[in-house]
CSV table of C-alpha atoms and ligand atoms in Angstrom, one decimal:
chain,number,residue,atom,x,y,z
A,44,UNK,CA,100.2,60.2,106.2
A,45,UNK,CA,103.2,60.9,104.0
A,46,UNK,CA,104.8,64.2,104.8
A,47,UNK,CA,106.0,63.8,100.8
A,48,UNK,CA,102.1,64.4,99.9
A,49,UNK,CA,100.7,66.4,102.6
A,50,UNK,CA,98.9,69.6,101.7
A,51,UNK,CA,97.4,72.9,103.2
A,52,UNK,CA,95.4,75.5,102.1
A,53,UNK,CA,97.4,78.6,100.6
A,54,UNK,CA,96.2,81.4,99.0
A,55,UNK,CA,97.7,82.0,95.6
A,56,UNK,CA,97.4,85.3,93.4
A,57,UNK,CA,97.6,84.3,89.4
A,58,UNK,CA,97.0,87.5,87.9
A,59,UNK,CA,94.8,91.0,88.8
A,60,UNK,CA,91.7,89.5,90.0
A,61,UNK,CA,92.6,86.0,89.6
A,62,UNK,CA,93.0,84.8,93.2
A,63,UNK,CA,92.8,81.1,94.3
A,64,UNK,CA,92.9,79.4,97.3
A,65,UNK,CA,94.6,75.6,96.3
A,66,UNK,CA,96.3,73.3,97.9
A,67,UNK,CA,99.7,73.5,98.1
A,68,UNK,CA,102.7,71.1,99.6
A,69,UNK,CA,103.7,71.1,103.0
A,70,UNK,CA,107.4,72.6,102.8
A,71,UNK,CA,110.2,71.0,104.1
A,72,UNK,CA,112.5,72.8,106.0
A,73,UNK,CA,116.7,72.6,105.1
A,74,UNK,CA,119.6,73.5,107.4
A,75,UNK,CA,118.7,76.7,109.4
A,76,UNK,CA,115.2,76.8,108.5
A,77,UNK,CA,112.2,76.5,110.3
A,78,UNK,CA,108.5,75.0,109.4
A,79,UNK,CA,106.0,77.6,110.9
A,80,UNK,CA,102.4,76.5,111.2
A,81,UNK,CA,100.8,79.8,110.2
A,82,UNK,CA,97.3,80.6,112.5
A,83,UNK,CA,96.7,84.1,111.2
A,84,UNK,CA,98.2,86.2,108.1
A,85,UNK,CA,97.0,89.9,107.8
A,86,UNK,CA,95.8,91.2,104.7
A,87,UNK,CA,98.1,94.2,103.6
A,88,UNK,CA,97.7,97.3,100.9
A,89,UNK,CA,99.7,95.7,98.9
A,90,UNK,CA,98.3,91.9,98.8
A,91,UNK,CA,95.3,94.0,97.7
A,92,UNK,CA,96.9,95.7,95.2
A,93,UNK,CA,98.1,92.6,93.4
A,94,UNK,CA,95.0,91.2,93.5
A,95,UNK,CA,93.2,94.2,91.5
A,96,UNK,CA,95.9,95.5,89.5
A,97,UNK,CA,98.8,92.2,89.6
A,98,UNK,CA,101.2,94.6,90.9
A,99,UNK,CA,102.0,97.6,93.8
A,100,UNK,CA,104.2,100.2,92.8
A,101,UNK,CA,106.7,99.6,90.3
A,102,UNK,CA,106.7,95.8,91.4
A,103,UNK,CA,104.3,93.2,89.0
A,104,UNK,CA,103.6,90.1,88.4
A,105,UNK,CA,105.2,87.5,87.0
A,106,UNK,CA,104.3,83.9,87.9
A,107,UNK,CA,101.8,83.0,90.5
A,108,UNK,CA,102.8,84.1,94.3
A,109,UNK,CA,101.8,83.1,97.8
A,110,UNK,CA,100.9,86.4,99.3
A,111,UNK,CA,101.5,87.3,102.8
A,112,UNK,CA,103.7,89.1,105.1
A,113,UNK,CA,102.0,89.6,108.6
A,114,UNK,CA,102.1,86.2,109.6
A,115,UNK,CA,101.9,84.6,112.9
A,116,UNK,CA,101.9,81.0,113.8
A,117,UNK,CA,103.3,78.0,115.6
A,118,UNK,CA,106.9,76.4,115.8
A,119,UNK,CA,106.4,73.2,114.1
A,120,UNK,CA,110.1,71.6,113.4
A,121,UNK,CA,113.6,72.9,112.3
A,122,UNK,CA,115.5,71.2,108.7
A,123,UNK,CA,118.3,71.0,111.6
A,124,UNK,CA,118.3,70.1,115.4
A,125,UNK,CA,121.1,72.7,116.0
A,126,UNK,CA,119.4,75.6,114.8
A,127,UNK,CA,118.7,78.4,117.0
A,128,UNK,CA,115.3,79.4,117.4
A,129,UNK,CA,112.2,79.2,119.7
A,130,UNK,CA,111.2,75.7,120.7
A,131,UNK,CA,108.7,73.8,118.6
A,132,UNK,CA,105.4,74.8,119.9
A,133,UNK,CA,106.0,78.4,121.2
A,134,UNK,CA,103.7,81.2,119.1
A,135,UNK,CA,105.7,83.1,116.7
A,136,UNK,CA,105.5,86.4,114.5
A,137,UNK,CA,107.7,85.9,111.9
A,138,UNK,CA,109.6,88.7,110.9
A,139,UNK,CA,108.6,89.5,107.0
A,140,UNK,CA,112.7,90.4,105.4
A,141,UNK,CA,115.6,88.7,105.3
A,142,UNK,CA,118.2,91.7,104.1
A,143,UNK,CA,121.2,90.5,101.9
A,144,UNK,CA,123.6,91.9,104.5
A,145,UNK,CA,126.6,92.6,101.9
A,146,UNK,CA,125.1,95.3,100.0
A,147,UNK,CA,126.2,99.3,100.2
A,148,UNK,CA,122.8,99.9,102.1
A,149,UNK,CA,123.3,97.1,104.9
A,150,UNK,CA,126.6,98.0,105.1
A,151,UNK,CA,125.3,101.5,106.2
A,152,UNK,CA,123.1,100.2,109.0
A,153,UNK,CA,119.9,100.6,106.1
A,154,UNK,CA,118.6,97.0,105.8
A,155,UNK,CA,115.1,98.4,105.6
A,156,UNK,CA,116.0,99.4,101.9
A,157,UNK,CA,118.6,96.4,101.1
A,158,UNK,CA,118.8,96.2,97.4
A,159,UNK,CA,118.9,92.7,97.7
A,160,UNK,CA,116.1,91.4,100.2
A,161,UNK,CA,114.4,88.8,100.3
A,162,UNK,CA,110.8,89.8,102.1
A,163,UNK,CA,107.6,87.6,102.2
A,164,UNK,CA,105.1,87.8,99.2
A,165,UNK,CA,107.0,90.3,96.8
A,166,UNK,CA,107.6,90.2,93.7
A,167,UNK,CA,110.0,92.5,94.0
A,168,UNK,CA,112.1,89.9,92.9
A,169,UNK,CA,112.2,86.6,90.3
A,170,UNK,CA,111.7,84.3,90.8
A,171,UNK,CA,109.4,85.9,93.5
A,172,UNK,CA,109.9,85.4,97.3
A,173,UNK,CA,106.5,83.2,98.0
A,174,UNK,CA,104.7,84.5,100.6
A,175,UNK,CA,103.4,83.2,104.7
A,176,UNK,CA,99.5,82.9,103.5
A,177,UNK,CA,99.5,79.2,103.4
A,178,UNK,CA,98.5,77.1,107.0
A,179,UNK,CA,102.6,75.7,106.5
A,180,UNK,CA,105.6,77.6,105.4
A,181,UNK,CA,109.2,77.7,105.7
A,182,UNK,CA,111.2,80.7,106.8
A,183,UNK,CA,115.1,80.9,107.8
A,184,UNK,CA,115.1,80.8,111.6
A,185,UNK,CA,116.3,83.6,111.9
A,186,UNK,CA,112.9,85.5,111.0
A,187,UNK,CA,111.2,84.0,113.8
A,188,UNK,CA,110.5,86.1,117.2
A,189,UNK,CA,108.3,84.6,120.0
A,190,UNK,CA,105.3,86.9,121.1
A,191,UNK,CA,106.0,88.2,124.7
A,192,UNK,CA,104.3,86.6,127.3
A,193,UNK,CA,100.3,87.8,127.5
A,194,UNK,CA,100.3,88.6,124.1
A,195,UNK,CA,97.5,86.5,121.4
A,196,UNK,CA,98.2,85.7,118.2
A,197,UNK,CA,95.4,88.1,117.1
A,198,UNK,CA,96.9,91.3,118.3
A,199,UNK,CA,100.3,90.4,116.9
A,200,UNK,CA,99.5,89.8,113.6
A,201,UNK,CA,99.4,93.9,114.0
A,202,UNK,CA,103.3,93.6,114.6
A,203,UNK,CA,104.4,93.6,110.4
A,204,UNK,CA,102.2,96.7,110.0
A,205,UNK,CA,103.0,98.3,113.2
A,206,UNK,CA,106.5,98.0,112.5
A,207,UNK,CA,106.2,100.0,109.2
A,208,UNK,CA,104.6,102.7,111.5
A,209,UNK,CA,107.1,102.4,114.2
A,210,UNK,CA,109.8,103.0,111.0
A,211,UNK,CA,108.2,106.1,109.6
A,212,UNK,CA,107.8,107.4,113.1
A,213,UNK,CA,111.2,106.8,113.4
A,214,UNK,CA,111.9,108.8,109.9
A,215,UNK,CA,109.7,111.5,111.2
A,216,UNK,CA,112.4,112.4,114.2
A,217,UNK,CA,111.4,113.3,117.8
A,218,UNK,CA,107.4,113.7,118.1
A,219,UNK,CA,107.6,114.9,122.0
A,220,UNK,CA,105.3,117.4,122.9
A,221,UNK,CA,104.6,117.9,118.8
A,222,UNK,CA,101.2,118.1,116.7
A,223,UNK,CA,101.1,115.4,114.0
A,224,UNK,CA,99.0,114.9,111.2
A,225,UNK,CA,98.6,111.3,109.3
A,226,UNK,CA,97.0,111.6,106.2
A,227,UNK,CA,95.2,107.9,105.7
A,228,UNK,CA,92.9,106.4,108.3
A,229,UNK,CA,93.9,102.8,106.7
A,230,UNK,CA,95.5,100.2,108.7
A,231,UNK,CA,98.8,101.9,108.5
A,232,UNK,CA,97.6,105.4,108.8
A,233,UNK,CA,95.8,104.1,112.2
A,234,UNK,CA,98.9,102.3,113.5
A,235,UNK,CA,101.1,105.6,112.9
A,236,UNK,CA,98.6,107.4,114.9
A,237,UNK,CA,99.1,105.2,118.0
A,238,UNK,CA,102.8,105.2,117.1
A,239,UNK,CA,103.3,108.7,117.3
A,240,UNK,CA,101.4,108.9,120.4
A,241,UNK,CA,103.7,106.2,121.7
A,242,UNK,CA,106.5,108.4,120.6
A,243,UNK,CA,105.1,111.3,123.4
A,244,UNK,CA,103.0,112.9,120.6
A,245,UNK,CA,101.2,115.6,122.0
A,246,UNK,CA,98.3,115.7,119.3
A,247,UNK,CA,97.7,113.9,116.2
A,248,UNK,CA,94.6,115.2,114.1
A,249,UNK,CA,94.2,112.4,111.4
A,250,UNK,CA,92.2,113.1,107.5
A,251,UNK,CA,90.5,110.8,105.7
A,252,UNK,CA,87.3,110.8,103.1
A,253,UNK,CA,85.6,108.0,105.0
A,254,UNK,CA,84.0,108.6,108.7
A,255,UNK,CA,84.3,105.0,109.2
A,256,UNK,CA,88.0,105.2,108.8
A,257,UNK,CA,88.4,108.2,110.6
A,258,UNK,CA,86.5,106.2,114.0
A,259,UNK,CA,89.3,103.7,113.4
A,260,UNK,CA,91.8,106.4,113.6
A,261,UNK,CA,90.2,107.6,116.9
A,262,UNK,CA,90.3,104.0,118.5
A,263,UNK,CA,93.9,104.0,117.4
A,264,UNK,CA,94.6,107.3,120.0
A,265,UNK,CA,93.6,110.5,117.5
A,266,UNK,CA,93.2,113.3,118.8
A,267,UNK,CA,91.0,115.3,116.0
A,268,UNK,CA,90.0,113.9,112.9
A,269,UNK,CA,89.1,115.7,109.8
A,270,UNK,CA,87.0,115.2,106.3
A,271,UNK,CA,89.8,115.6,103.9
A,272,UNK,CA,87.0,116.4,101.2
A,273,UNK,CA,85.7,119.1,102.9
A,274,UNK,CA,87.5,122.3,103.6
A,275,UNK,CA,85.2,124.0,105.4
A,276,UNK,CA,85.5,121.2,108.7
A,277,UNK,CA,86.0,123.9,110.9
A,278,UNK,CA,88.7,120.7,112.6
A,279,UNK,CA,91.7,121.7,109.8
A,280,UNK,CA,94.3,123.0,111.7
A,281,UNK,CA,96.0,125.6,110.8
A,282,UNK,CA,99.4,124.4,110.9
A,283,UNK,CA,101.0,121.2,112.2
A,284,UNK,CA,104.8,120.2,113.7
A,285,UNK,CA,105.5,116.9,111.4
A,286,UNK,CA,103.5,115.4,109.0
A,287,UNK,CA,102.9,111.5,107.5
A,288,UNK,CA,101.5,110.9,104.2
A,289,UNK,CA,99.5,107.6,104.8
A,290,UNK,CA,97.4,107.8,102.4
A,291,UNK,CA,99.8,106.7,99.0
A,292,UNK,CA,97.5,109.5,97.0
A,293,UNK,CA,99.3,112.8,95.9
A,294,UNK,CA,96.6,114.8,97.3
A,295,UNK,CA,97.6,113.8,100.5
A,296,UNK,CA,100.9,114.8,99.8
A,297,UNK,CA,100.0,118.3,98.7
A,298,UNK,CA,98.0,118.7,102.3
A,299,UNK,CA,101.0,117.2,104.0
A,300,UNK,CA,103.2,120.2,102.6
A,301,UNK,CA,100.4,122.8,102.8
A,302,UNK,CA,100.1,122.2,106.7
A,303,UNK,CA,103.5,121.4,108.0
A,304,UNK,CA,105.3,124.2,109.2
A,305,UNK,CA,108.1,126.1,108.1
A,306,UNK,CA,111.4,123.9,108.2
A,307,UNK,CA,109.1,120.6,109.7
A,308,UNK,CA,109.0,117.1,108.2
A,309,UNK,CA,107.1,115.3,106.0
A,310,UNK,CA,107.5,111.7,105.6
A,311,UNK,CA,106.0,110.3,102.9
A,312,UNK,CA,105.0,106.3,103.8
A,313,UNK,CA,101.9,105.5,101.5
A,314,UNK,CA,102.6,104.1,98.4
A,315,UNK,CA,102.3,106.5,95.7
A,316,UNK,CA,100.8,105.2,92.1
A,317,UNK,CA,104.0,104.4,89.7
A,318,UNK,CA,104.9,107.4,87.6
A,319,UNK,CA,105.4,111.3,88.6
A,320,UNK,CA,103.1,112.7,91.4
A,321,UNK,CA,101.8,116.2,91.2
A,322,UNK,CA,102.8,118.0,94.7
A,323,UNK,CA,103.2,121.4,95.2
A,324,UNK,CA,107.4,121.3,95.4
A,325,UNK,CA,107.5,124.9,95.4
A,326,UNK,CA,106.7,125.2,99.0
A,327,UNK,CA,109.7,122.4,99.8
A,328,UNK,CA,111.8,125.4,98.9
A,329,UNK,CA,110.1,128.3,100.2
A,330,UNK,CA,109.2,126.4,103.4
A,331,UNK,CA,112.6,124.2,103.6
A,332,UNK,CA,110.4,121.4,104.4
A,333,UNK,CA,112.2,118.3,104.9
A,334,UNK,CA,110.7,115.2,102.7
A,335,UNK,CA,111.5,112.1,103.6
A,336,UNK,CA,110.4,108.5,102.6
A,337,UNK,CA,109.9,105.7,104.7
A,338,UNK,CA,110.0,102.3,103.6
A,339,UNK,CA,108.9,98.6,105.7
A,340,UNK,CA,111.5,98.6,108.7
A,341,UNK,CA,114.2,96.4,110.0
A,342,UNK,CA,114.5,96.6,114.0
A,343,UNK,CA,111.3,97.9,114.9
A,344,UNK,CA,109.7,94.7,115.2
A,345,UNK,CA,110.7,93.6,118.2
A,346,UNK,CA,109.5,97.1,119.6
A,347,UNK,CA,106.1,96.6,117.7
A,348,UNK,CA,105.7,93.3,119.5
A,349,UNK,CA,106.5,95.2,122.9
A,350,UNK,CA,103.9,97.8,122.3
A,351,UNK,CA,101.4,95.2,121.0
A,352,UNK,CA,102.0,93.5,124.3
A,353,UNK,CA,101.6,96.3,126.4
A,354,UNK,CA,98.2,98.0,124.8
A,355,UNK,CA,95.3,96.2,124.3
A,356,UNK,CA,93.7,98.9,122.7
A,357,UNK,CA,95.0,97.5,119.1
A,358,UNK,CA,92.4,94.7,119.4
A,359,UNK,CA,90.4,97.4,118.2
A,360,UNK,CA,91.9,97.7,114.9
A,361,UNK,CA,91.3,93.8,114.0
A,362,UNK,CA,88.1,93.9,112.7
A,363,UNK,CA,87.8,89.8,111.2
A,364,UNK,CA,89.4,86.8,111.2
A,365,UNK,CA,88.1,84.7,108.3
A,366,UNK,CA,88.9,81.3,107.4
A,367,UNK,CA,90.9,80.9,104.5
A,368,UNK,CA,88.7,79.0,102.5
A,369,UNK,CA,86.8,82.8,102.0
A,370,UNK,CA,89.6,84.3,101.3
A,371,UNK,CA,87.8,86.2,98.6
A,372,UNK,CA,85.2,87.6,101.0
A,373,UNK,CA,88.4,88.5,103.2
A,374,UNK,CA,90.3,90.6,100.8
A,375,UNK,CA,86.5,92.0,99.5
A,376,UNK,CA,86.1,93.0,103.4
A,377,UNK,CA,89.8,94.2,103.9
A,378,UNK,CA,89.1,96.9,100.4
A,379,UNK,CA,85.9,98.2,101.4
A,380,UNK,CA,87.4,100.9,104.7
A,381,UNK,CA,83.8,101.6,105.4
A,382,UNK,CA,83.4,98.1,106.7
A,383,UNK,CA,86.7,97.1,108.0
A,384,UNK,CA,90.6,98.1,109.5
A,385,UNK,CA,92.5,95.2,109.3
A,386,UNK,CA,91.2,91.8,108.1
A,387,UNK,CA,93.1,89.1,108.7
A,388,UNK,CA,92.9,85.5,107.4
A,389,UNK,CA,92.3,82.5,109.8
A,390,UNK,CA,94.6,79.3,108.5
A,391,UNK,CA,92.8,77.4,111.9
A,392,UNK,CA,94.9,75.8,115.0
A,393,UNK,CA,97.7,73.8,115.1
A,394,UNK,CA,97.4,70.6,115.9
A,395,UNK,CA,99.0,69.4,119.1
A,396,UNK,CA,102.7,69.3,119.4
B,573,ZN,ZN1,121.6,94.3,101.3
């Protein structure tokens, strides 16, 4: 077979609602890059959100886009025998952002919020940066980290999403011996509860409108979970140490600042609709409540695949694997919280190295 016509599977997004899985050309890899046969890519808020809306944020679409940025796979080949990098065949999680390095922000020690990135799947930028949903990509060496020993490929396909809660957790400052509340019982919302108790959290109480959601949360290490439609749950508390906003809805934002104590922190991490959110700002001053914003990550990925290692309790949060061929009953599972946590999509093993 002629590597010039090979194919794989890869899951393209056209326009809102117009998602395809075609075949698409094996990449070849240049100087410093790696080929990466991908076994599992998770399926984030934001894939979703291209596919309903063709957009996520202020970000839209422009020409059709691999998504994909929680990817995990095999070592295939490097463009270059030099290259540093794991040896073809060890299992990989392939870190999602490759910061520019020269801007003002990387200069201060901020690649997370590089002006310049390139990170998997976005269309941040155009032409966009394709993404890892595709059963062969190419990714700069560099991005590749192999899984510590014991750990599946399953479980660390946690390690892009874990590493955004690990970076908000991060944001929030030190959790020891404080009450926490996440706002979300998503993915995310989930991974920042086990990541504040993995920061010496002392409680987390987590809200969400779904109980479905809110038993993920639990599985994830909560403490007390709450009906955020429903003020009378008698499990509010009355007032909480730090605070993350998991949830990207403004509401969540407003019970963020309404709970956190008097000169605590809020970080906000969910990704708010575009446009100006209603929040009650007021008590920002009256309070001095710190709000911060916490965006992806840049370190905490090695530290994700650490605590993915170490606690198998996360296999709970993976709650499919489905081949990519039904990648539209994937992303259907992955929206609907009252069925699912994370979904992830199942490119198939690697053939034999
Ligand atoms: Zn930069």
């Amino acid at each position: 077979m002629s590597a010039a016509v090979a194919v794989v599977p890869g899951c393209v997004i056209h326009a809102a609602g117009d998602l395809r899985v075609e075949d698409v050309p094996v990449p070849r890899p240049g100087p410093g890059e790696a080929l990466v046969a991908v076994r599992y890519g998770g399926v984030c808020g934001s894939d979703l959100h291209y596919w309903r809306h063709g957009g996520v944020g202020d970000f839209r679409l422009r020409e059709p886009m691999l998504l994909g940025h929680e990817v995990v796979g095999t070592v295939v080949a490097y463009g270059s025998p030099d290259t540093p990098g794991p040896a073809a065949g060890t299992s990989v999680a392939v870190h999602p952002a490759t910061p520019c390095g020269v801007c003002p922000e990387c200069a201060d020690g901020r690649r997370n919020v590089c002006r310049d990135t390139r990170y998997l799947g976005s269309a941040a930028r155009f032409p966009h940066v394709q993404g890892g949903f595709a059963a062969r990509i190419v990714v700069p060496a560099g991005q590749l980290r192999a899984l510590p020993a014991g750990l599946g490929m399953r479980r660390a396909a946690l390690a892009e999403p874990l590493s955004v809660a690990l970076h908000a957790v991060r944001r929030a400052g030190d959790l020891s011996g404080r009450h926490v509340l996440v706002t979300g019982a998503g993915p995310i919302g989930c991974l920042v509860v086990a990541a504040a108790k993995a920061a010496g959290a002392a409680h987390v109480t987590v809200t969400d409108l779904l109980p479905a959601a809110l038993e993920y949360a639990r599985a994830a290490g909560a403490d007390t979970l709450v009906r955020a439609d429903d003020p009378q749950d008698a499990n509010w508390p009355a007032e909480v140490d730090t605070a993350v906003e998991a949830s990207g809805v403004a509401a969540g934002l407003d019970t963020c600042l309404r709970l956190v104590r008097r000169g605590g922190v809020v970080v906000q991490l969910g990704m708010l609709p575009p446009g100006p959110s209603p929040f009650a700002g007021n008590l920002l001053v009256s309070r001095e409540i710190e709000l911060r914003g916490a965006f992806r990550f840049d370190g905490e990925f090695d530290g994700a695949l650490r605590l993915l290692a170490a606690e198998p309790a996360f296999d709970a949060l993976v709650s499919a694997a489905v081949p990519v061929r039904d990648a539209a009953s994937a992303f259907e599972l992955a929206a609907d919280r009252s069925r699912s946590c994370k979904v992830l999509l199942d490119f198939g093993a690697a053939p034999a190295a």
